[in-house]
C-alpha cells in the first residue's frame, strides 16, 4: 500500500502525540523519535509490528519528515524486513548478526520480536527514559529496550531487559545491549589496541563488507588489549573539527563484544554488548536479565565536538564526583617500590608537605606477615599491616600525615591473591582456577572468585576495615593486575555464568562501598589502563591511564584517552620515566589530575623550586583543566608540535599546553597554532607560565589579542629544541 505524504504526516502526528501521552498502544504505523539537542534516532513499527530504525543522524527540522527518509534510498531488497531491526532476533526471518539468540524451554531456537508499546518518562530537564516493550508472538518471551537520552550532551545510553514466562528455563546465547543501523556511503572505524605500557594505540580503517569484531575475553581488566571505545566516521574519515562521527562504548568492565557488520545493502549494523564467549546464560521464568548500557554520541562537527559532549556527559552524570575536586598527591611506588619502613614513609610524608601537594599515597608492599609483601610473589590477600615495616600500623601514618597537614591514601588490590599467602592457604576454594589443571599466573597471582558472596564480603571488608580503623583515610588506589586464566568458580553450579557473575559480584561490592562511603576518592588502576570504562567509573573518581609515564609517550596516550574521558578523571604522575627534564614531565602531568611519584629529597634545588611553583600554578588552573572544555589544537601524530587547550565555560580563562614531539633537525612551531573555544569579540592576554627557575619567556605577555585573531590567525607558542614544553595561560584582558 502506498501512503500519500499527507497521510504519513497525519500518522506521524498521531504517533508523536502518543509519545507525548507517555504510553501508546499500537497504531497502524508508530514512529518513535529519540531526539537530543542535535541528533535523532527514529524507530518505526509498521503494520506487522516489526520495530525498525528508519533514521540515525543529525535531526531534521520537521519531525514529520522522518518516514520519508527510507523512500530516498534505492538499495537492494531486504528479504527479511529485519536488516534495520531495532534489536535483531535470531532463528526466524533473520539472516544477519543477531542482537538476541535463544533456545526456548521446549528446545526451539527461533525468536521473533514485535512491538507492543512504549513509554517515555522525563527524568529531569535534560534526561528522558524511553522504554519499549517487544514480545514474541509465539512464545511468552519479552524484551524491554531502554533508551536514556541526555538532551544537551547528545548522548544516549541504551540497554535491554530480557524476561520470559515459559514452562522451563530459556538459554540466552547472545544478549546484546544495543543494535544500531547507520546509513552512509562509507564507514571508517577508529579503534584502539594496546598492551601494558602501550595503551590506547589508535588505528583507523575503512570498514569492508562482513563483520569486524572488537572484543575481550580477559574476564577482568578486560580492555588491556582492546578497549570497547571506538569511533565510526561516516562518508569520509572525520577530523577534529569536521565530519560525521559516532562514538560508542560499552559501560562494562568484563568481556565485551562489538560487532560492526557492513551488510549486503551497504548499511552498517552495530551490535554491542557483553561477550557471549563461553557464556550461554540460563534464564529462569520470571527472572530479568539486564544488559549493561551501550552509550553513543554523534557529531556532525568532527571528533572534537563529540569528545566534548562525552566529557561533559561524563562529568555531569557518570564519573563519580565528576563536577567535584580532586587531590594532588605524592605516591611512593617508584620512589621506594616494596622497600620502605616507617621512617622512610615519615620522610615521604614530610616531602609531600614540602612539595605542596594535598596527599601522600602509600602504594603496594605495606601488608602481609607470614608471607611478607616484599616483592610481587607473595602476600596479596593478607591485608594486615606488615609488622616489620609498619610496627605502629597505618593508623600512626594517617595521624602523622594529619599532623603535617596532608591527607593519606592507600593502595589495595583486593580482588587478587598470591598463591603464597595465608588467604590462599585458608580459602583455596575462593580462588579462580581449574580443579584438574596447573595454575597459570599473571604477575604471580590469581584472581579471587567474586561470584562467591563470601568473597564479595571479604573484598568489601578489606575496604571497610581500612576506613573503620582509620576514619581519616582519604583515598584508595584500587589496583587489578591479573587477567583471568583457567576460568572456573568452585562456587558456581553453572560455569557458563561465570564471566557474568564475576562482574555482578564486583559491581555489587562497589555499590556497597559507595553506599557506605559515597564520596571518598578512589583511583581505578589496573597495572596501567587495563580497566577504564564507564561501568566502573561510576564508582571511581579517576583512572590510571598507563604505567608508562614517559611524558613523550604520555602525550600520545593521554591524547587518545581524552576523546572518551574527561581530564579530571585522568591520573597523571610525574615520574622518572623518559629522558625529558622535570619541566616537560610536570607540564604533561598537569593536563589531567596531577600527581608525583619521584624522590623529592633527591631533586636538585631548582627542580624542586620548579615543581613547587608548578603546583601553585596548577592550583590556579585546575578548575579549568578539570571542569572546562578541552580543545585539541595540534595532533602529535600529525605534527611536530602537540598542542591542547582547556577553556572555561565563560570563555574568560584558559590554558594551552604545547610540546615538541619530534627531535628532527630544527623542528619547531613554524606556524601559529589556531586556538578554539574563545569568544571572538573578547580580548585576551597570553602569558607563559611554568618557567624553569632562571629562564625567561620569549613571549611578550603585554600584547593583547582578540579571540577572533587567536582563533583565525592563531598564536605561536615558540616551541623549539630549547623550549620543548611551553604552557600558556590565557586571561581575558579587561
Ligand atoms: C601497578 C600499578 O600500575 C602501579 O602504579 C603500582 O601501584 C603497582 N601496580 C604496585 O604493585
XYZ file of C-alpha atoms and ligand atoms in Angstrom:
745
model
C 0.000 0.000 0.000
C 1.338 3.431 -0.908
C 0.624 6.249 1.521
C 0.365 9.875 0.466
C 2.625 12.391 2.174
C -0.322 13.884 3.984
C -1.446 10.522 5.317
C 2.075 9.827 6.534
C 2.204 13.214 8.225
C -1.101 12.582 9.924
C 0.042 9.177 11.147
C 3.291 10.582 12.450
C 1.458 13.340 14.285
C -0.741 10.738 15.938
C 2.278 8.718 16.932
C 4.139 11.737 18.245
C 1.080 12.684 20.255
C 1.047 9.215 21.688
C 4.675 9.550 22.716
C 3.762 12.794 24.443
C 0.955 10.974 26.237
C 3.716 8.743 27.629
C 2.289 5.440 26.564
C 0.830 4.181 23.384
C -0.918 1.134 22.076
C -0.099 0.140 18.525
C -1.352 2.320 15.734
C -1.071 1.253 12.095
C 2.311 2.879 11.964
C 4.105 4.031 15.079
C 7.021 6.404 14.849
C 9.216 6.732 17.926
C 11.766 9.530 17.729
C 14.589 9.617 20.285
C 15.800 13.159 19.956
C 18.551 15.090 21.623
C 19.648 18.671 21.011
C 21.225 17.898 17.639
C 20.508 14.281 16.796
C 17.727 11.817 16.277
C 17.358 8.080 16.279
C 13.948 7.308 14.823
C 12.162 3.966 15.107
C 9.151 2.775 13.238
C 6.753 -0.076 13.857
C 4.814 -0.887 10.738
C 1.744 -2.983 10.138
C 3.394 -6.264 11.067
C 4.815 -4.683 14.237
C 8.483 -5.198 13.392
C 10.293 -2.310 15.056
C 12.965 -0.912 12.777
C 15.402 2.002 12.727
C 14.434 4.435 9.972
C 16.808 7.273 10.777
C 20.014 7.957 12.644
C 21.895 11.238 12.422
C 21.539 14.994 12.650
C 17.919 15.681 13.461
C 15.532 17.103 10.890
C 13.663 20.353 11.484
C 10.334 18.743 10.765
C 9.667 15.589 12.752
C 7.007 14.613 10.206
C 9.604 14.023 7.526
C 11.335 11.016 9.072
C 9.046 8.462 7.400
C 10.067 9.929 4.038
C 13.727 9.108 4.529
C 13.689 5.456 3.535
C 11.975 6.291 0.244
C 15.090 8.193 -0.759
C 17.202 5.029 -0.699
C 17.110 2.650 -3.657
C 19.243 -0.145 -2.267
C 18.844 -3.854 -2.919
C 15.956 -5.681 -1.385
C 15.731 -6.509 2.305
C 14.496 -10.101 2.139
C 13.832 -10.204 5.873
C 12.403 -6.750 6.680
C 14.743 -7.021 9.619
C 18.064 -5.662 8.399
C 17.366 -2.417 10.241
C 15.805 -4.121 13.257
C 15.997 -2.215 16.484
C 17.049 -5.453 18.232
C 17.581 -8.298 15.807
C 16.134 -11.644 16.959
C 17.675 -14.810 15.558
C 16.242 -18.028 14.209
C 13.148 -16.761 12.461
C 13.475 -14.488 9.426
C 16.837 -13.031 10.320
C 19.890 -13.659 8.109
C 22.496 -11.399 9.734
C 24.262 -10.946 13.093
C 21.581 -11.069 15.815
C 21.292 -8.997 18.960
C 19.474 -11.786 20.758
C 19.671 -15.503 20.226
C 17.896 -18.036 22.464
C 16.834 -21.638 22.948
C 13.322 -21.751 24.357
C 12.318 -24.106 27.145
C 10.949 -26.563 24.547
C 14.261 -26.661 22.674
C 13.149 -24.409 19.843
C 15.764 -21.920 18.602
C 13.570 -19.343 16.933
C 12.773 -15.873 18.145
C 10.673 -13.095 16.768
C 10.180 -9.759 18.499
C 7.268 -7.472 17.721
C 6.453 -4.036 19.042
C 3.849 -3.905 21.807
C 4.040 -0.495 23.483
C 6.346 2.256 24.558
C 6.544 4.820 27.279
C 8.664 7.919 27.747
C 9.430 9.359 31.152
C 11.100 12.678 31.785
C 13.732 12.167 34.478
C 14.915 15.766 34.604
C 15.287 18.826 32.379
C 18.000 17.128 30.423
C 17.181 13.416 30.682
C 14.414 11.223 29.290
C 13.953 7.497 29.587
C 12.149 5.672 26.840
C 11.169 2.047 27.291
C 9.820 -0.112 24.501
C 8.208 -3.480 25.027
C 8.798 -6.141 22.350
C 7.216 -9.584 22.511
C 7.482 -12.865 20.691
C 4.053 -13.616 19.152
C 4.517 -17.366 19.726
C 6.468 -17.703 22.984
C 5.860 -15.945 26.279
C 9.112 -14.074 25.876
C 9.706 -10.332 26.045
C 12.403 -7.724 25.749
C 12.225 -4.196 27.065
C 14.567 -1.815 25.290
C 15.668 1.226 27.268
C 16.964 4.469 25.786
C 18.154 7.039 28.277
C 18.827 10.226 26.369
C 20.714 13.276 27.558
C 19.405 16.196 25.547
C 22.150 18.810 25.936
C 25.016 16.335 25.672
C 23.591 14.403 22.695
C 24.357 11.156 24.480
C 22.154 8.057 24.518
C 22.607 5.087 26.833
C 20.838 2.002 25.589
C 20.278 -1.341 27.279
C 17.785 -4.173 27.338
C 15.935 -6.291 29.854
C 15.099 -9.835 28.820
C 12.378 -11.944 30.529
C 10.108 -14.873 29.859
C 7.310 -16.863 31.460
C 7.937 -20.143 29.654
C 7.464 -23.527 31.300
C 11.146 -24.141 31.877
C 14.485 -22.339 31.550
C 15.454 -20.440 28.419
C 19.081 -20.307 27.286
C 20.352 -16.937 26.084
C 23.175 -17.489 23.612
C 23.640 -13.861 22.700
C 22.209 -10.887 24.592
C 23.372 -7.561 23.218
C 22.788 -4.230 24.880
C 22.083 -2.370 21.668
C 21.687 -2.726 17.963
C 22.149 0.313 15.685
C 21.751 0.756 11.961
C 23.615 3.501 10.082
C 23.386 4.648 6.505
C 26.334 6.318 4.763
C 28.444 5.989 1.638
C 31.330 4.541 3.597
C 32.279 3.889 7.207
C 35.643 4.479 8.862
C 36.381 2.713 12.108
C 38.759 4.285 14.595
C 39.595 1.555 17.113
C 42.214 1.047 19.820
C 44.591 -1.703 20.778
C 47.388 -1.966 23.302
C 49.239 -3.852 25.956
C 50.976 -2.976 29.196
C 52.619 0.466 28.821
C 51.267 0.803 25.279
C 47.639 1.596 25.938
C 45.271 3.320 23.524
C 47.063 2.880 20.217
C 44.649 4.122 17.553
C 44.052 2.503 14.181
C 41.704 3.887 11.559
C 40.473 1.829 8.649
C 37.674 1.685 6.151
C 35.136 -0.985 7.025
C 34.618 -3.585 4.350
C 31.683 -5.959 3.985
C 31.337 -8.631 6.626
C 31.837 -8.325 10.362
C 34.615 -6.572 12.196
C 34.588 -7.512 15.875
C 36.083 -5.604 18.778
C 36.126 -7.826 21.829
C 37.721 -9.017 25.017
C 37.887 -12.438 26.648
C 40.201 -11.479 29.509
C 37.500 -11.699 32.181
C 38.766 -8.822 34.245
C 40.972 -5.797 33.372
C 39.221 -6.631 30.146
C 40.454 -3.825 27.949
C 44.174 -4.408 28.349
C 44.490 -5.418 24.693
C 41.427 -3.712 23.272
C 39.055 -1.267 24.904
C 35.370 -1.117 23.949
C 35.549 2.557 22.946
C 35.504 3.293 19.218
C 34.510 5.871 16.622
C 32.705 5.417 13.327
C 33.131 8.205 10.780
C 30.509 8.302 8.089
C 31.164 9.125 4.399
C 34.815 10.046 4.995
C 37.176 9.970 7.982
C 36.194 12.747 10.364
C 38.881 15.040 11.673
C 38.991 17.173 14.791
C 36.516 19.807 13.585
C 34.755 18.343 10.585
C 32.871 15.245 9.664
C 30.078 12.982 10.856
C 31.233 10.716 13.614
C 29.632 8.361 16.116
C 31.398 7.452 19.350
C 30.440 4.201 21.046
C 31.421 2.463 24.289
C 30.101 -0.346 26.429
C 29.641 0.558 30.093
C 31.045 -2.719 31.294
C 34.286 -3.895 32.877
C 34.126 -7.526 31.740
C 34.194 -9.385 28.448
C 32.561 -7.378 25.688
C 31.809 -7.870 22.012
C 31.062 -5.208 19.463
C 30.167 -6.445 16.009
C 30.320 -3.934 13.190
C 28.596 -5.550 10.239
C 28.629 -3.886 6.849
C 25.692 -5.703 5.293
C 24.908 -6.558 1.679
C 22.808 -3.373 1.361
C 25.922 -1.330 2.359
C 24.438 -0.244 5.686
C 26.323 -0.577 8.946
C 24.814 -2.642 11.715
C 26.334 -2.252 15.180
C 25.574 -4.967 17.717
C 27.208 -4.279 21.081
C 27.076 -5.952 24.456
C 28.569 -8.484 26.851
C 30.701 -11.051 25.055
C 28.753 -14.287 24.791
C 32.063 -16.195 24.619
C 31.783 -19.278 26.887
C 28.708 -17.693 28.421
C 25.343 -19.140 27.413
C 23.030 -17.871 30.133
C 20.208 -19.938 31.632
C 17.293 -17.623 32.334
C 14.585 -18.814 34.703
C 10.937 -17.903 34.226
C 10.219 -14.525 35.823
C 13.922 -13.629 36.140
C 15.124 -10.473 34.401
C 18.432 -10.382 32.557
C 19.525 -6.769 32.328
C 22.383 -5.938 29.994
C 24.910 -3.188 30.669
C 24.372 0.074 28.803
C 25.954 0.811 25.459
C 26.487 4.540 25.098
C 26.810 6.599 21.971
C 27.014 10.159 20.830
C 27.072 11.593 17.345
C 28.584 14.770 15.953
C 28.448 16.430 12.543
C 31.289 18.707 13.616
C 34.074 16.203 13.922
C 35.777 14.304 16.706
C 36.450 17.320 18.911
C 32.785 18.222 19.382
C 31.885 14.569 20.003
C 34.560 14.287 22.684
C 33.412 17.453 24.443
C 29.840 16.132 24.539
C 31.022 12.856 26.009
C 33.321 14.535 28.529
C 30.594 16.841 29.655
C 28.116 13.950 29.945
C 30.663 12.005 31.998
C 31.307 14.914 34.361
C 27.617 15.683 34.765
C 26.196 12.206 35.069
C 28.546 9.252 35.149
C 32.011 9.728 36.621
C 31.864 9.701 40.406
C 32.051 13.288 41.656
C 32.634 14.459 38.098
C 31.963 18.070 38.974
C 33.910 17.986 42.214
C 37.517 18.349 43.246
C 40.478 16.024 43.263
C 43.564 15.635 45.452
C 47.051 16.249 44.103
C 49.407 13.694 45.557
C 52.830 12.190 46.115
C 52.910 8.416 45.533
C 55.791 6.255 46.800
C 55.623 3.412 44.229
C 58.528 4.380 42.016
C 60.304 6.144 44.860
C 60.613 3.038 47.056
C 58.883 0.087 45.388
C 58.490 -2.521 48.193
C 61.441 -1.273 50.166
C 60.223 1.050 52.901
C 59.682 1.330 56.634
C 58.068 3.829 58.985
C 60.973 6.207 58.993
C 61.224 6.293 55.184
C 57.490 6.910 54.948
C 57.716 9.590 57.559
C 60.265 11.371 55.373
C 57.990 10.998 52.369
C 55.070 12.483 54.288
C 57.294 15.409 55.148
C 58.270 15.683 51.461
C 54.594 15.705 50.489
C 54.122 18.850 52.503
C 57.342 20.352 51.200
C 56.342 19.711 47.618
C 52.970 21.341 48.199
C 50.581 18.562 47.115
C 47.452 17.539 49.054
C 48.098 13.904 49.896
C 50.623 11.127 50.422
C 49.656 7.851 48.745
C 51.175 4.667 50.190
C 51.473 2.047 47.446
C 51.973 -1.720 47.324
C 54.045 -3.539 49.964
C 52.551 -2.402 53.304
C 50.844 -5.677 54.237
C 51.191 -9.440 54.967
C 53.232 -11.129 57.686
C 53.553 -14.871 57.198
C 54.438 -14.220 53.567
C 55.515 -10.580 53.646
C 54.803 -8.495 50.578
C 58.429 -7.658 49.776
C 58.021 -8.267 46.074
C 55.170 -9.275 43.820
C 55.474 -13.016 44.557
C 53.811 -13.087 47.976
C 51.330 -11.620 50.375
C 48.445 -10.496 48.150
C 45.277 -11.257 50.043
C 46.701 -10.780 53.547
C 45.616 -7.226 54.241
C 47.171 -6.797 57.680
C 49.969 -4.280 58.147
C 53.401 -5.855 57.923
C 54.717 -5.716 61.489
C 58.310 -5.276 60.479
C 57.764 -2.401 58.096
C 54.921 -0.736 59.971
C 55.059 -1.769 63.673
C 52.660 1.058 64.565
C 50.260 0.346 61.768
C 48.589 2.503 59.169
C 46.878 4.430 61.937
C 50.094 6.101 63.071
C 50.928 7.118 59.482
C 47.472 8.614 58.966
C 47.922 10.549 62.201
C 51.350 11.717 61.205
C 50.107 12.921 57.834
C 47.255 14.711 59.547
C 49.659 16.422 61.924
C 51.761 17.573 58.962
C 48.676 18.961 57.197
C 48.482 16.438 54.347
C 45.997 13.696 53.650
C 46.804 9.988 53.499
C 45.742 7.476 50.850
C 46.462 3.776 50.429
C 46.896 1.154 47.681
C 44.956 -2.110 47.649
C 44.381 -4.879 45.139
C 41.525 -6.647 46.890
C 40.330 -8.909 44.072
C 43.636 -10.752 43.863
C 45.668 -13.369 45.715
C 49.201 -14.704 45.601
C 49.381 -18.494 45.973
C 51.974 -17.644 48.612
C 49.534 -16.121 51.074
C 47.542 -17.092 54.143
C 44.360 -16.286 52.266
C 45.162 -18.886 49.626
C 46.034 -21.432 52.320
C 42.793 -20.809 54.221
C 40.428 -20.489 51.302
C 41.689 -22.321 48.229
C 38.049 -22.529 47.105
C 37.873 -18.722 46.889
C 40.390 -18.711 44.071
C 39.616 -18.923 40.353
C 41.407 -21.975 38.950
C 40.585 -25.220 37.192
C 40.454 -28.086 39.684
C 42.412 -30.516 37.498
C 44.859 -28.237 35.772
C 48.059 -26.380 36.564
C 47.646 -22.897 37.876
C 48.716 -20.218 35.469
C 49.770 -16.861 36.864
C 49.716 -13.302 35.648
C 52.175 -11.268 37.729
C 52.497 -14.270 40.066
C 48.910 -14.002 41.187
C 45.428 -15.356 40.750
C 42.010 -13.756 40.809
C 39.515 -14.266 43.639
C 36.090 -15.646 42.840
C 33.847 -12.627 43.105
C 30.893 -14.752 42.040
C 31.042 -16.151 45.592
C 29.162 -13.930 48.104
C 31.713 -14.799 50.806
C 34.467 -13.403 48.605
C 32.356 -10.311 47.955
C 32.108 -9.832 51.731
C 35.847 -10.306 52.058
C 36.611 -7.664 49.426
C 34.103 -5.250 50.947
C 35.647 -5.839 54.382
C 39.160 -5.054 53.114
C 37.967 -1.540 52.296
C 35.568 -1.215 55.201
C 38.181 -2.269 57.788
C 40.638 0.280 56.468
C 38.113 3.099 56.814
C 36.702 1.870 60.126
C 40.154 1.691 61.684
C 41.304 4.896 60.007
C 38.402 7.295 59.595
C 40.757 9.950 58.287
C 41.944 7.790 55.402
C 41.317 9.985 52.364
C 41.849 7.924 49.243
C 42.067 4.434 47.767
C 44.126 3.334 44.786
C 42.326 0.136 43.677
C 44.639 -1.961 41.551
C 43.909 -5.037 39.431
C 46.951 -6.626 37.848
C 45.839 -10.023 36.582
C 43.573 -11.330 33.872
C 41.513 -14.479 34.430
C 43.120 -17.731 33.293
C 41.539 -21.135 33.835
C 38.153 -19.523 34.397
C 36.382 -21.735 36.911
C 34.417 -20.922 40.036
C 34.253 -23.512 42.808
C 31.117 -21.721 43.991
C 29.005 -21.616 40.823
C 26.980 -24.598 39.696
C 26.745 -23.313 36.162
C 30.214 -22.401 34.883
C 28.846 -20.741 31.798
C 27.506 -17.972 34.085
C 30.958 -17.343 35.463
C 32.113 -14.289 33.496
C 28.794 -12.554 34.114
C 28.571 -13.448 37.798
C 32.129 -12.251 38.360
C 31.172 -8.792 37.115
C 27.909 -8.787 39.047
C 29.914 -9.632 42.167
C 32.399 -6.845 41.509
C 29.692 -4.242 40.910
C 27.784 -5.388 43.959
C 30.874 -4.856 46.147
C 31.498 -1.449 44.591
C 27.858 -0.481 45.190
C 28.152 -1.495 48.839
C 31.328 0.528 49.202
C 29.690 3.549 47.613
C 26.597 3.239 49.794
C 28.753 3.420 52.885
C 31.473 5.726 51.523
C 29.796 7.778 48.812
C 32.440 10.447 48.350
C 35.869 9.011 49.108
C 38.036 9.413 46.034
C 39.188 6.128 44.507
C 41.538 5.548 41.592
C 40.728 2.772 39.163
C 44.112 1.279 38.412
C 44.962 -1.850 36.551
C 48.704 -2.079 36.092
C 48.105 0.542 33.504
C 44.915 1.232 31.674
C 43.522 -2.261 31.571
C 40.205 -1.429 33.078
C 38.825 2.015 32.414
C 35.207 2.083 31.242
C 32.023 3.873 32.252
C 30.680 0.780 34.012
C 33.477 1.148 36.565
C 33.842 4.930 36.530
C 30.518 5.448 38.270
C 32.294 4.108 41.362
C 35.671 5.760 40.823
C 36.771 9.371 40.682
C 39.742 8.786 38.423
C 41.691 6.154 36.497
C 45.299 5.300 35.802
C 45.821 5.538 32.030
C 49.092 3.624 31.845
C 52.150 2.604 33.833
C 54.039 4.290 31.039
C 54.689 7.752 32.411
C 57.405 8.688 29.916
C 55.981 12.139 29.140
C 56.559 11.865 25.413
C 54.577 8.623 25.323
C 52.012 10.093 27.688
C 51.259 12.962 25.296
C 50.057 10.341 22.819
C 48.306 8.080 25.344
C 46.509 10.926 27.129
C 45.562 12.427 23.767
C 43.653 9.311 22.757
C 42.003 8.768 26.148
C 40.843 12.374 26.060
C 38.454 11.604 23.204
C 36.423 9.478 25.606
C 37.237 10.511 29.177
C 37.424 13.959 30.805
C 40.767 15.320 32.036
C 39.558 15.328 35.654
C 39.451 11.521 35.542
C 42.969 11.022 34.190
C 45.581 10.448 36.918
C 48.872 11.706 35.556
C 52.002 11.302 37.632
C 55.410 12.891 37.252
C 57.951 10.060 37.482
C 61.498 9.335 36.365
C 60.389 7.569 33.185
C 61.728 9.156 29.998
C 64.576 11.488 29.215
C 62.725 14.768 29.421
C 63.513 17.375 32.069
C 61.268 17.820 35.105
C 59.516 20.760 33.479
C 58.394 18.709 30.486
C 57.283 15.840 32.746
C 55.321 18.133 35.062
C 53.702 20.099 32.239
C 52.415 16.847 30.687
C 51.085 15.559 34.021
C 49.274 18.852 34.593
C 46.989 18.082 31.660
C 44.816 15.913 33.907
C 44.834 15.148 37.612
C 48.350 15.934 38.780
C 50.405 13.633 40.959
C 54.083 12.902 41.613
C 55.967 9.650 42.047
C 59.541 10.822 42.460
C 62.142 11.057 45.224
C 61.541 14.634 46.291
C 64.564 14.697 48.598
C 66.863 13.915 45.648
C 65.534 16.670 43.403
C 68.108 19.322 42.539
C 67.195 22.631 44.181
C 65.868 24.260 41.021
C 63.845 21.195 40.051
C 62.170 21.288 43.455
C 61.553 25.024 43.143
C 60.073 24.472 39.712
C 57.723 21.737 40.967
C 56.589 23.812 43.927
C 55.740 26.745 41.660
C 54.092 24.474 39.053
C 51.827 23.037 41.778
C 50.844 26.570 42.765
C 50.069 27.334 39.113
C 48.115 24.093 38.874
C 46.029 25.074 41.869
C 45.076 28.244 39.995
C 44.363 26.430 36.729
C 42.919 23.130 37.915
C 39.328 24.305 37.811
C 39.682 24.978 34.065
C 41.529 21.706 33.418
C 39.024 19.644 35.434
C 35.776 21.365 34.525
C 36.435 23.390 31.382
C 36.146 22.456 27.733
C 39.060 20.687 26.140
C 40.249 21.512 22.625
C 42.799 19.509 20.684
C 44.732 22.088 18.657
C 47.643 20.235 17.099
C 47.772 16.456 16.905
C 51.115 14.852 17.891
C 50.553 12.094 15.329
C 50.376 14.647 12.516
C 52.646 17.480 13.645
C 55.988 18.116 15.300
C 54.254 20.177 17.932
C 51.390 18.843 20.060
C 49.008 21.384 21.476
C 45.980 21.000 23.740
C 43.859 23.760 25.289
C 41.321 23.997 28.106
C 38.899 26.926 28.248
C 36.440 27.756 30.998
C 32.695 27.910 30.332
C 32.661 31.722 30.419
C 35.484 31.827 27.818
C 37.426 34.215 30.003
C 40.353 31.967 31.020
C 42.245 29.125 29.511
C 45.475 27.185 29.475
C 47.351 25.808 26.478
C 49.920 23.037 26.686
C 52.448 22.801 23.832
C 55.205 20.220 23.285
C 57.877 19.414 20.748
C 57.247 15.766 19.852
C 59.854 15.361 17.122
C 63.605 15.569 17.536
C 64.339 16.081 13.849
C 66.664 18.928 12.935
C 65.280 22.425 13.519
C 61.719 21.295 14.092
C 59.711 23.986 15.803
C 56.306 25.654 15.852
C 56.817 27.253 12.466
C 53.270 28.452 12.085
C 50.807 29.837 14.600
C 48.512 27.372 16.318
C 44.848 28.295 15.991
C 43.022 28.391 19.305
C 39.466 27.204 19.703
C 36.542 27.791 22.013
C 37.213 31.505 22.672
C 34.864 34.447 22.264
C 35.913 36.238 19.038
C 34.790 39.559 20.497
C 36.718 39.238 23.749
C 40.291 40.477 24.245
C 42.890 38.167 25.729
C 46.370 38.314 27.156
C 48.671 35.296 26.753
C 51.353 34.681 29.363
C 53.832 31.870 29.617
C 53.849 30.064 32.972
C 55.728 27.092 34.436
C 59.075 28.671 33.594
C 62.082 26.794 34.931
C 63.946 28.888 37.518
C 66.439 31.169 35.859
C 64.820 31.072 32.420
C 62.863 33.848 30.748
C 59.973 33.564 28.377
C 60.443 34.688 24.796
C 56.746 35.524 24.707
C 55.640 39.085 25.238
C 52.712 38.929 27.614
C 51.840 42.604 27.159
C 50.261 42.177 23.714
C 46.506 41.979 23.697
C 44.762 39.801 21.091
C 41.166 39.429 20.133
C 39.582 35.996 20.332
C 38.982 36.408 16.628
C 42.737 36.798 15.985
C 43.706 33.916 18.237
C 41.208 31.583 16.564
C 41.686 32.674 12.936
C 45.379 33.570 12.797
C 46.495 31.682 15.875
C 49.290 32.110 18.371
C 52.838 30.851 18.165
C 53.959 29.236 21.449
C 57.548 29.431 20.167
C 58.247 25.772 20.757
C 61.686 24.662 19.594
C 64.516 22.417 20.756
C 65.417 24.859 23.542
C 61.771 25.306 24.518
C 60.362 21.803 24.189
C 57.461 22.368 26.549
C 55.514 25.616 26.780
C 52.486 26.277 28.987
C 50.459 29.379 28.219
C 47.877 30.960 30.466
C 45.136 32.867 28.741
C 43.141 35.564 30.530
C 40.547 37.964 29.299
C 42.039 41.474 29.189
C 39.544 43.949 30.542
C 50.591 -1.497 39.112
C 50.280 -0.021 39.180
O 50.004 0.461 37.911
C 51.464 0.709 39.819
O 51.214 2.095 39.859
C 51.691 0.183 41.195
O 50.617 0.502 42.026
C 51.912 -1.324 41.133
N 50.875 -1.985 40.438
C 52.024 -1.892 42.522
O 52.161 -3.246 42.504
